[in-house]
Coordinates of C-alpha atoms in Angstrom, one line a residue:
Chain A
M1 CA 18.7 21.9 -0.1
K2 CA 17.8 25.3 -1.4
T3 CA 15.2 26.9 1.1
E4 CA 14.8 30.4 -0.4
I5 CA 11.5 30.9 -2.4
D6 CA 11.4 30.1 -5.9
Y7 CA 8.4 31.9 -7.4
A8 CA 8.1 30.0 -10.6
A9 CA 8.0 26.8 -8.4
L10 CA 5.6 28.0 -6.0
G11 CA 3.2 29.4 -8.7
V12 CA 3.0 26.2 -10.6
F13 CA 2.5 24.3 -7.3
L14 CA -0.3 26.5 -6.0
F15 CA -2.0 26.2 -9.5
F16 CA -2.2 22.5 -9.3
F17 CA -3.1 22.4 -5.6
V18 CA -6.1 24.8 -6.2
L19 CA -7.1 22.6 -9.2
V20 CA -7.3 19.4 -7.3
T21 CA -9.1 21.1 -4.3
L22 CA -11.8 22.3 -6.8
L23 CA -11.9 18.7 -8.0
G24 CA -12.3 17.4 -4.5
F25 CA -15.5 19.4 -4.0
V26 CA -16.9 18.8 -7.5
A27 CA -16.5 15.0 -6.8
A28 CA -19.7 15.0 -4.9
Y29 CA -21.5 15.7 -8.2
W30 CA -19.6 13.0 -10.3
R31 CA -21.4 10.1 -11.2
R32 CA -24.3 11.4 -9.0
P33 CA -25.8 9.2 -6.6
K34 CA -29.3 9.5 -5.4
T35 CA -28.0 10.5 -2.1
L36 CA -24.5 10.6 -0.4
A37 CA -26.0 10.0 3.0
H38 CA -25.3 6.3 2.8
I39 CA -22.2 4.7 3.8
D40 CA -22.0 2.6 0.6
E41 CA -22.1 5.8 -1.3
W42 CA -19.8 8.1 0.9
G43 CA -17.5 5.2 2.1
L44 CA -17.3 3.2 -1.1
G45 CA -18.3 5.5 -3.8
G46 CA -21.5 3.3 -4.6
R47 CA -19.3 0.1 -5.4
Q48 CA -19.5 1.0 -9.0
F49 CA -15.9 1.9 -9.9
G50 CA -15.0 0.2 -13.3
T51 CA -11.6 -0.9 -14.3
W52 CA -9.9 2.4 -15.0
I53 CA -11.1 4.3 -11.9
T54 CA -10.0 1.6 -9.8
W55 CA -6.7 1.6 -11.6
F56 CA -6.1 5.2 -10.7
L57 CA -7.5 4.8 -7.3
V58 CA -5.8 1.8 -6.0
G59 CA -2.7 3.1 -8.0
G60 CA -2.9 6.3 -6.3
D61 CA -3.4 5.0 -2.7
F62 CA -1.2 1.9 -2.6
Y63 CA 1.8 3.8 -4.1
T64 CA 1.6 6.7 -1.8
A65 CA 3.5 10.1 -1.6
Y66 CA 5.5 8.6 1.2
T67 CA 6.7 6.0 -1.1
V68 CA 8.0 8.5 -3.6
I69 CA 10.0 10.3 -0.8
A70 CA 10.9 7.2 1.3
V71 CA 11.9 4.5 -1.3
P72 CA 14.5 6.6 -3.0
A73 CA 15.7 7.8 0.5
L74 CA 16.1 4.3 1.6
V75 CA 18.0 3.4 -1.5
Y76 CA 20.1 6.4 -1.3
A77 CA 20.9 5.4 2.4
T78 CA 21.4 1.6 2.1
G79 CA 21.6 0.7 -1.6
A80 CA 20.3 -2.6 -3.0
F81 CA 18.4 -3.3 0.2
G82 CA 15.9 -0.5 -0.4
F83 CA 14.8 -2.3 -3.5
F84 CA 12.8 -4.8 -1.8
A85 CA 9.8 -2.7 -2.6
L86 CA 10.1 -4.0 -6.2
P87 CA 9.7 -7.6 -5.7
Y88 CA 7.1 -6.8 -3.0
T89 CA 4.9 -4.8 -5.3
I90 CA 5.3 -7.6 -8.0
I91 CA 4.3 -10.6 -6.1
V92 CA 1.3 -8.9 -4.5
Y93 CA -0.5 -9.0 -7.6
P94 CA -0.9 -12.9 -8.2
F95 CA -2.2 -12.8 -4.7
V96 CA -4.7 -9.9 -5.4
F97 CA -5.9 -11.8 -8.6
A98 CA -6.5 -15.0 -6.9
V99 CA -8.1 -13.9 -3.5
M100 CA -9.6 -10.3 -3.8
P101 CA -12.4 -11.2 -6.2
I102 CA -13.5 -13.7 -3.7
L103 CA -13.3 -11.3 -0.9
W104 CA -15.2 -8.8 -3.0
K105 CA -17.9 -11.0 -3.7
V106 CA -18.6 -12.1 0.0
A107 CA -18.7 -8.2 0.7
K108 CA -21.0 -7.5 -2.1
D109 CA -23.4 -10.4 -1.4
N110 CA -23.7 -9.3 2.3
N111 CA -23.4 -5.4 2.0
Y112 CA -20.2 -5.5 3.9
V113 CA -18.1 -2.3 3.9
T114 CA -15.0 -3.4 5.9
A115 CA -12.7 -6.4 6.5
A116 CA -14.1 -6.6 10.0
D117 CA -17.6 -6.9 8.6
V118 CA -16.6 -9.9 6.6
V119 CA -14.9 -11.5 9.6
H120 CA -17.9 -10.9 11.7
G121 CA -20.3 -12.5 9.1
R122 CA -18.0 -15.5 8.5
Y123 CA -17.4 -16.2 12.3
G124 CA -20.3 -14.7 14.1
S125 CA -17.7 -13.3 16.5
R126 CA -17.8 -9.9 17.9
G127 CA -14.4 -10.3 19.6
L128 CA -12.7 -11.2 16.5
E129 CA -14.5 -8.5 14.6
L130 CA -13.2 -5.9 17.2
A131 CA -9.7 -7.3 16.9
V132 CA -9.6 -6.9 13.2
A133 CA -11.2 -3.4 13.2
A134 CA -9.0 -2.0 15.9
T135 CA -5.9 -3.2 14.3
G136 CA -7.1 -1.6 11.1
V137 CA -7.5 1.7 12.7
I138 CA -4.3 1.9 14.8
A139 CA -2.2 0.6 11.8
T140 CA -3.8 3.4 9.5
M141 CA -3.1 6.4 11.8
P142 CA 0.7 6.5 11.6
Y143 CA 0.3 5.8 7.8
I144 CA -1.7 8.9 7.5
A145 CA 0.9 10.9 9.5
L146 CA 3.6 9.8 7.1
Q147 CA 1.7 11.1 4.2
L148 CA 2.0 14.4 6.0
V149 CA 5.9 13.7 6.3
G150 CA 6.0 13.4 2.5
M151 CA 4.0 16.6 2.0
A152 CA 6.1 18.5 4.6
A153 CA 9.3 17.5 2.6
V154 CA 8.1 19.1 -0.5
I155 CA 6.4 22.1 1.2
Q156 CA 9.9 22.9 2.7
A157 CA 11.6 22.5 -0.5
L158 CA 9.5 25.0 -1.8
G159 CA 10.8 27.5 0.7
L160 CA 7.7 27.7 2.8
T161 CA 8.4 27.5 6.5
G162 CA 6.4 26.6 9.6
E163 CA 3.4 24.4 9.9
L164 CA 0.7 26.6 8.6
P165 CA 0.9 25.5 5.0
L166 CA 0.7 21.8 6.0
I167 CA -2.2 22.5 8.2
I168 CA -4.1 24.5 5.4
A169 CA -3.6 21.7 2.9
F170 CA -4.8 19.1 5.5
L171 CA -7.9 21.1 6.4
V172 CA -8.8 21.6 2.9
L173 CA -8.4 17.8 2.3
A174 CA -10.5 17.2 5.4
F175 CA -13.3 19.3 4.0
Y176 CA -13.7 17.9 0.7
T177 CA -13.4 14.3 2.0
Y178 CA -16.1 15.2 4.5
S179 CA -18.4 16.3 1.7
S180 CA -17.6 13.9 -1.4
G181 CA -16.3 10.8 0.3
L182 CA -14.5 8.3 -1.7
R183 CA -15.2 10.0 -4.8
A184 CA -12.9 12.8 -4.1
P185 CA -9.7 10.9 -3.9
A186 CA -11.0 8.7 -6.7
L187 CA -11.4 11.8 -9.0
I188 CA -8.2 13.5 -7.8
A189 CA -6.3 10.3 -8.3
F190 CA -6.6 10.7 -12.1
V191 CA -4.7 14.2 -11.9
K192 CA -2.2 12.9 -9.4
D193 CA -1.2 9.6 -11.1
V194 CA -0.9 11.3 -14.5
M195 CA 1.5 14.0 -12.9
I196 CA 3.6 11.5 -11.2
Y197 CA 4.0 9.4 -14.4
I198 CA 5.1 12.6 -16.1
V199 CA 7.6 13.5 -13.3
V200 CA 9.1 10.0 -13.2
L201 CA 9.4 9.7 -16.9
V202 CA 11.0 12.9 -17.3
A203 CA 13.3 12.2 -14.3
I204 CA 14.5 8.8 -15.5
A205 CA 15.0 10.1 -19.1
I206 CA 16.7 13.5 -18.2
V207 CA 18.6 12.9 -15.1
P208 CA 20.8 10.1 -16.2
F209 CA 21.6 12.0 -19.4
K210 CA 22.8 14.9 -17.4
L211 CA 24.8 12.6 -15.2
G212 CA 26.4 10.5 -17.8
G213 CA 24.1 7.6 -18.2
Y214 CA 22.8 4.7 -16.0
G215 CA 26.2 2.9 -15.9
A216 CA 27.7 6.1 -14.5
V217 CA 25.0 6.5 -11.9
F218 CA 25.5 2.8 -10.5
Q219 CA 29.3 3.4 -10.4
A220 CA 28.9 6.6 -8.5
A221 CA 26.5 5.0 -6.1
Q222 CA 28.8 1.9 -5.5
A223 CA 31.7 4.4 -5.0
A224 CA 29.7 6.6 -2.4
F225 CA 28.8 3.4 -0.5
E226 CA 32.4 2.1 -0.4
A227 CA 33.5 5.5 0.9
K228 CA 30.8 5.4 3.5
G229 CA 31.8 1.8 4.4
S230 CA 28.2 0.5 4.4
G231 CA 25.6 -0.5 1.8
G232 CA 26.3 -1.3 -1.8
I233 CA 24.6 -1.8 -5.1
L234 CA 24.3 -5.5 -4.6
L235 CA 23.1 -7.3 -1.3
A236 CA 25.6 -8.5 1.0
P237 CA 25.1 -12.3 1.7
A238 CA 23.6 -11.7 4.9
Q239 CA 21.0 -9.4 3.6
M240 CA 19.4 -12.0 1.0
V241 CA 17.1 -13.8 3.4
P242 CA 15.9 -10.5 5.1
Y243 CA 15.3 -9.0 1.6
A244 CA 13.1 -12.0 0.5
S245 CA 11.2 -12.3 3.9
L246 CA 10.5 -8.6 3.8
A247 CA 9.4 -8.8 0.1
L248 CA 6.9 -11.7 0.9
V249 CA 5.4 -10.5 4.1
S250 CA 4.9 -6.9 2.9
A251 CA 3.0 -8.4 -0.1
L252 CA 0.8 -10.4 2.2
A253 CA 0.2 -7.3 4.4
A254 CA -0.5 -4.8 1.7
F255 CA -4.1 -5.5 0.9
M256 CA -5.1 -6.1 4.6
Y257 CA -4.9 -2.3 5.2
P258 CA -8.2 -0.5 5.2
H259 CA -7.2 1.8 2.6
T260 CA -6.4 -0.7 -0.1
L261 CA -9.3 -2.9 0.9
T262 CA -11.6 0.2 0.3
G263 CA -10.2 0.3 -3.2
I264 CA -11.2 -3.4 -3.5
F265 CA -14.6 -3.2 -2.0
A266 CA -15.4 -0.1 -4.1
S267 CA -14.8 -2.0 -7.4
R268 CA -17.7 -2.8 -9.6
S269 CA -17.0 -6.6 -9.9
G270 CA -14.4 -9.3 -9.4
D271 CA -13.5 -9.0 -12.9
T272 CA -12.6 -5.3 -12.4
I273 CA -10.2 -6.6 -9.7
R274 CA -8.6 -9.3 -11.9
K275 CA -8.0 -6.8 -14.8
N276 CA -6.4 -4.4 -12.2
A277 CA -4.0 -7.1 -11.1
M278 CA -2.9 -7.3 -14.6
L279 CA -2.7 -3.6 -15.1
L280 CA -1.5 -2.4 -11.8
P281 CA 2.1 -3.4 -12.2
A282 CA 2.6 -0.5 -14.4
Y283 CA 3.0 1.5 -11.2
T284 CA 5.5 -1.2 -9.9
L285 CA 7.6 -0.3 -13.0
L286 CA 7.4 3.4 -12.0
L287 CA 8.3 2.6 -8.5
G288 CA 11.5 0.6 -9.6
L289 CA 12.6 3.5 -11.8
L290 CA 11.7 5.9 -9.1
A291 CA 14.0 3.9 -6.5
L292 CA 16.8 4.8 -8.8
L293 CA 16.6 8.3 -8.0
G294 CA 18.3 7.4 -4.6
Y295 CA 21.5 6.4 -6.6
M296 CA 21.1 9.5 -8.9
G297 CA 21.3 11.4 -5.7
H298 CA 24.9 10.2 -5.2
A299 CA 25.8 10.5 -8.8
A300 CA 24.7 14.3 -8.6
G301 CA 27.0 14.6 -5.5
L302 CA 24.2 15.8 -3.3
K303 CA 25.0 16.8 0.2
L304 CA 22.0 16.1 2.3
S305 CA 21.2 16.7 6.0
H306 CA 18.2 14.0 5.9
N307 CA 17.9 11.0 3.5
N308 CA 14.3 12.1 2.9
D309 CA 15.6 15.1 1.1
V310 CA 17.1 13.2 -1.8
V311 CA 14.2 13.5 -4.2
P312 CA 13.3 17.1 -3.6
A313 CA 17.0 18.1 -3.7
L314 CA 17.6 16.2 -6.9
F315 CA 14.7 17.9 -8.6
Q316 CA 15.9 21.3 -7.3
T317 CA 19.3 20.8 -8.6
L318 CA 18.5 19.3 -12.1
F319 CA 15.1 20.8 -13.1
P320 CA 14.2 24.3 -13.9
G321 CA 12.1 26.0 -11.2
W322 CA 8.6 25.4 -12.9
F323 CA 9.2 21.7 -13.3
A324 CA 10.4 21.3 -9.8
G325 CA 7.1 23.0 -8.7
F326 CA 5.2 20.6 -10.9
S327 CA 7.1 17.7 -9.3
F328 CA 6.4 19.0 -5.7
A329 CA 2.8 19.4 -6.6
A330 CA 2.7 15.9 -7.9
I331 CA 4.1 14.6 -4.6
A332 CA 1.9 16.7 -2.3
I333 CA -1.3 15.9 -4.2
G334 CA 0.0 12.2 -4.1
A335 CA -0.1 12.6 -0.4
L336 CA -3.8 13.8 -0.4
V337 CA -5.2 10.8 -2.2
P338 CA -3.9 8.0 0.2
A339 CA -4.6 10.2 3.3
A340 CA -8.2 10.7 2.1
V341 CA -8.8 7.0 1.4
M342 CA -7.0 5.8 4.6
S343 CA -9.1 8.3 6.8
I344 CA -12.4 6.9 5.0
G345 CA -11.1 3.2 5.5
A346 CA -10.6 4.0 9.2
A347 CA -14.0 5.8 9.5
N348 CA -15.7 3.0 8.0
L349 CA -14.1 0.6 10.5
F350 CA -15.2 2.7 13.5
T351 CA -18.7 3.4 12.1
R352 CA -19.6 -0.3 11.1
N353 CA -17.6 -2.3 13.8
F354 CA -17.6 -0.1 16.9
W355 CA -20.5 2.5 16.5
K356 CA -23.0 0.0 14.9
A357 CA -21.7 -2.8 17.0
Y358 CA -21.8 -1.4 20.4
V359 CA -23.2 2.1 20.5
N360 CA -26.2 2.2 18.2
P361 CA -27.2 -1.1 16.6
Q362 CA -30.4 0.6 15.0
V363 CA -28.3 3.2 13.2
T364 CA -29.8 4.1 9.8
P365 CA -27.5 3.9 6.6
A366 CA -27.9 7.9 6.8
G367 CA -26.7 7.8 10.4
E368 CA -23.9 5.6 9.4
A369 CA -22.7 8.1 6.8
Q370 CA -22.8 10.9 9.2
V371 CA -20.8 9.1 11.8
A372 CA -18.2 8.2 9.2
K373 CA -17.9 11.7 8.0
I374 CA -17.2 12.9 11.3
T375 CA -14.8 10.3 12.1
S376 CA -12.7 10.8 9.1
M377 CA -12.2 14.4 10.3
L378 CA -11.1 13.5 13.6
V379 CA -8.7 10.8 12.3
K380 CA -7.2 13.3 10.2
V381 CA -6.9 15.8 12.9
G382 CA -5.3 13.2 15.1
A383 CA -2.5 12.6 12.4
L384 CA -2.0 16.2 12.1
L385 CA -1.4 16.6 15.8
V386 CA 0.8 13.7 15.9
I387 CA 3.1 15.1 13.2
I388 CA 3.1 18.7 14.7
Y389 CA 3.7 17.6 18.4
L390 CA 5.6 14.4 18.3
P391 CA 8.9 13.6 16.6
T392 CA 8.8 12.2 13.0
Q393 CA 10.6 9.2 14.2
F394 CA 7.7 8.2 16.4
A395 CA 5.4 8.1 13.3
L396 CA 8.0 6.0 11.4
D397 CA 8.3 3.4 14.3
L398 CA 4.4 3.2 14.6
Q399 CA 4.1 2.7 10.9
L400 CA 6.7 -0.2 11.1
L401 CA 4.8 -1.8 14.0
G402 CA 1.4 -1.1 11.8
G403 CA 2.6 -3.3 9.2
L404 CA 3.5 -6.1 11.7
W405 CA 0.1 -5.4 13.4
I406 CA -2.0 -5.6 10.1
L407 CA -0.3 -8.7 9.0
Q408 CA -1.8 -10.4 12.1
T409 CA -5.4 -10.0 10.8
F410 CA -4.4 -12.0 7.5
P411 CA -5.7 -15.3 8.9
A412 CA -8.9 -14.2 10.2
L413 CA -9.7 -12.4 7.0
I414 CA -8.4 -14.7 4.3
F415 CA -8.4 -18.3 5.6
G416 CA -12.2 -18.3 6.1
L417 CA -12.8 -17.5 2.3
F418 CA -11.4 -21.0 1.5
T419 CA -12.0 -23.3 4.5
R420 CA -14.1 -23.8 7.6
F421 CA -11.3 -25.4 9.5
F422 CA -10.2 -22.5 11.5
K423 CA -12.4 -21.3 14.6
A424 CA -13.0 -17.8 15.7
K425 CA -11.6 -18.2 19.3
A426 CA -8.5 -19.9 17.8
L427 CA -7.9 -17.0 15.2
L428 CA -8.5 -14.5 18.0
I429 CA -5.9 -16.2 20.2
G430 CA -3.5 -16.6 17.2
W431 CA -3.9 -12.8 16.5
A432 CA -3.3 -11.9 20.0
V433 CA 0.1 -14.1 20.2
G434 CA 1.3 -12.8 16.8
F435 CA 0.6 -9.3 17.9
V436 CA 2.1 -9.4 21.3
V437 CA 5.1 -11.5 20.5
G438 CA 5.8 -9.5 17.2
T439 CA 5.5 -6.2 19.1
Y440 CA 7.9 -7.5 21.9
L441 CA 10.4 -8.8 19.4
A442 CA 10.5 -5.5 17.4
W443 CA 10.5 -3.4 20.6
S444 CA 13.3 -5.4 22.2
D445 CA 15.5 -4.9 19.0
G446 CA 15.1 -1.3 19.3
L447 CA 12.2 -1.2 16.8
K448 CA 14.2 -2.8 14.1
P449 CA 12.2 -4.7 11.4
L450 CA 14.6 -7.7 11.2
H451 CA 15.1 -10.1 13.9
K452 CA 17.8 -12.7 14.3
L453 CA 16.7 -16.1 15.4
V454 CA 19.5 -18.1 16.8
Y455 CA 19.4 -22.0 17.8
G456 CA 22.6 -23.3 18.8
D457 CA 25.1 -22.2 16.4
W458 CA 22.5 -21.9 13.5
N459 CA 21.0 -18.5 13.0
V460 CA 18.8 -16.8 10.5
T461 CA 17.8 -13.1 10.3
L462 CA 14.0 -12.6 9.3
Y463 CA 11.5 -10.0 9.1
V464 CA 9.6 -9.9 12.4
G465 CA 6.3 -9.9 10.9
L466 CA 7.1 -13.3 9.4
I467 CA 8.0 -14.7 12.7
A468 CA 4.8 -13.3 14.3
L469 CA 2.5 -14.6 11.4
T470 CA 4.1 -17.9 11.7
L471 CA 3.3 -18.2 15.4
N472 CA -0.1 -16.7 14.8
I473 CA -1.0 -19.5 12.3
L474 CA 0.3 -22.2 14.3
V475 CA -1.6 -21.3 17.4
A476 CA -4.7 -20.7 15.3
A477 CA -4.5 -24.2 13.7
I478 CA -3.6 -26.1 16.7
L479 CA -6.3 -24.6 18.8
S480 CA -8.8 -25.1 15.9
L481 CA -8.5 -28.8 16.2
F482 CA -10.1 -28.8 19.6
L483 CA -12.9 -26.1 19.3
P484 CA -16.4 -26.6 18.2
A485 CA -17.7 -25.1 14.8
D486 CA -18.8 -21.4 14.8
R487 CA -22.2 -20.1 13.9
P488 CA -21.7 -17.9 10.9
L489 CA -24.2 -15.2 10.3
E490 CA -24.1 -14.8 6.6
K491 CA -26.4 -16.2 3.8
D492 CA -23.4 -17.5 1.7
L493 CA -21.9 -20.2 3.7
Q494 CA -20.2 -22.0 0.8
A495 CA -16.6 -21.1 0.5
P496 CA -16.7 -20.2 -3.2
A497 CA -15.2 -22.9 -5.8
T498 CA -12.3 -21.7 -7.7
Chain B
M28 CA -8.9 -26.2 -9.1
S29 CA -7.4 -25.7 -12.7
P30 CA -3.6 -26.5 -12.9
I31 CA -3.4 -23.1 -14.8
W32 CA -3.2 -21.4 -11.5
L33 CA 0.3 -23.0 -10.7
L34 CA 1.6 -20.4 -13.3
L35 CA 1.1 -17.9 -10.5
I36 CA 3.7 -19.5 -8.4
L37 CA 6.5 -18.5 -10.8
P38 CA 6.9 -14.8 -9.8
Y39 CA 7.3 -15.9 -6.2
I40 CA 10.1 -18.4 -7.1
G41 CA 11.7 -16.0 -9.5
L42 CA 11.9 -13.1 -7.0
L43 CA 12.2 -14.8 -3.5
W44 CA 15.2 -16.9 -4.6
V45 CA 17.5 -13.9 -4.2
P46 CA 21.0 -15.7 -4.6
F47 CA 20.0 -16.5 -8.3
Y48 CA 20.0 -12.8 -9.2
N49 CA 22.2 -11.1 -6.7
H50 CA 24.9 -10.4 -9.3
A51 CA 26.3 -7.5 -11.3
D52 CA 26.6 -9.5 -14.5
P53 CA 25.3 -9.6 -17.1
E54 CA 24.8 -5.9 -17.4
F55 CA 22.0 -4.5 -19.7
L56 CA 22.0 -1.0 -20.7
G57 CA 24.2 0.1 -17.8
F58 CA 21.9 -1.8 -15.3
P59 CA 23.6 -4.5 -13.0
F60 CA 21.8 -8.0 -13.5
F61 CA 20.1 -7.5 -10.1
Y62 CA 18.1 -4.5 -11.3
W63 CA 17.0 -5.4 -14.7
Y64 CA 16.3 -9.0 -13.8
Q65 CA 13.6 -7.7 -11.1
L66 CA 12.4 -5.0 -13.5
A67 CA 11.9 -7.7 -16.1
W68 CA 9.6 -9.6 -13.7
V69 CA 7.0 -6.7 -14.0
P70 CA 5.8 -7.4 -17.5
I71 CA 6.3 -11.2 -17.2
T72 CA 4.1 -11.2 -14.1
S73 CA 1.4 -9.2 -16.0
L74 CA 1.6 -11.6 -18.9
L75 CA 1.2 -14.7 -16.7
L76 CA -1.9 -13.1 -15.1
F77 CA -3.1 -12.3 -18.5
F78 CA -2.5 -15.9 -19.6
V79 CA -4.4 -17.2 -16.4
Y80 CA -7.2 -14.8 -16.9
R81 CA -7.8 -15.8 -20.6
S82 CA -7.7 -19.6 -19.9
L83 CA -10.1 -19.3 -17.0
Q84 CA -12.5 -17.3 -19.0
R85 CA -12.4 -19.9 -22.0
G86 CA -13.0 -22.5 -19.5
G87 CA -16.1 -20.6 -18.3
R88 CA -14.8 -20.3 -14.7
I89 CA -15.0 -16.6 -14.5
S90 CA -17.2 -14.0 -16.6
H91 CA -17.4 -10.3 -16.7
E92 CA -20.4 -10.3 -14.4
D93 CA -19.0 -11.8 -11.2

């Protein structure tokens, strides 16, 4: 890694950063609402985003900046195993297509803003609502922190030292999110996604050309793994089941997060969501090609102190300064979009399912918007403090646990859309069992995502989240047999026919 | 429940049955089978979704308005 300042790179970077900052503030006037002082407007952009805006927004906040840094880093370090992100981001879409339009409709018909709103309406249970809301908030916090890690990686590569650049970038983000709400990341996502597409397409065309073609890239990577004695460009037999379980469970968890659900709830119609399920895989193709940058790092013979440096170092080595600056700007702006949507999603949860539920049930829509705005600020400041004062590994570990935790809300949120069999108390106990057992297993394994189940001389290694979710569903199903029916609150009590 | 929905199970089978594609051969444009096979599922999944979408529309099960 070079660390002296390259002024061409820095100039291009600053130009784009200032551009999106202006966009963020202008966004308040984009598709002008009558007033932004309403949580539907501030927190969901007025539920009127059509197919293209949703495509950019969800693409921008599901495929995060951290992804751009971390997936190639994982592939660089472990080889084929890091590719689980590819099957994961393919099989998520049939699920989105089949389930999310139904969830959207329930939210739209009842003016729900969050997943916990949906659960509360469906089961009439404050306890289950609180479990879903709290899980959403704590799973989102480390995720925001990791966006900062992605941003810090490129800011360092530009040769800027210290924490000040990161703090400035984040404060700017906090202010325009405060004033414009979800419209800001939606508008910025256009710029960011186009930039990322340009960067990746140039990289996958030019880099192999400089390194002697894809065949050579794969050979160089295999040679590097053999020299290292671990990893490889194919999975070891023992990695196959973990690979599949990680892909499946990640796909189930992906749209339980507040930021991805915010993108769903902000859509104009169920049809918008269906079309997006067909169109969003374009980003998956991009992600798969991006992952190959990890192998290109080996082919280019990079010597790295951190795996996370593979993408910035590769761009610095192979691109002219101005294009490296453009790439870094794309990644840094790529951190702003998900960080903004995540903080909005967490703020919506706090406002609706804590403030309105327990502090001030009479709060007006304008009051809700105000609480959400302030909360979004606090959430971002919290994430910033975590990154500055705590080791990065802490955020990484928490993010891993966050995936496990958010997955435990799946039964509560999704099952009720299709059946009345599950009862609130049973789901709440199932959630607690999955949460506690999953956390304990991950913790006792030294915060590793994979757990080995041993039964006599038979054993299998699975993603911890899958074990926890299975327990969660089993407990919820068995207890539901013995519990009386719940009393739902909402108008629409019919599980929609499909 | 229309049987057309069953098409959406195919990507799960194709991608979660890992032993089927954890091989280097046949290579394609320098890509080992493991890589191009998984990448190929991206357009295939999009097409399957499109197919299901169109047939649901024709069957009047979904509309632009919902």
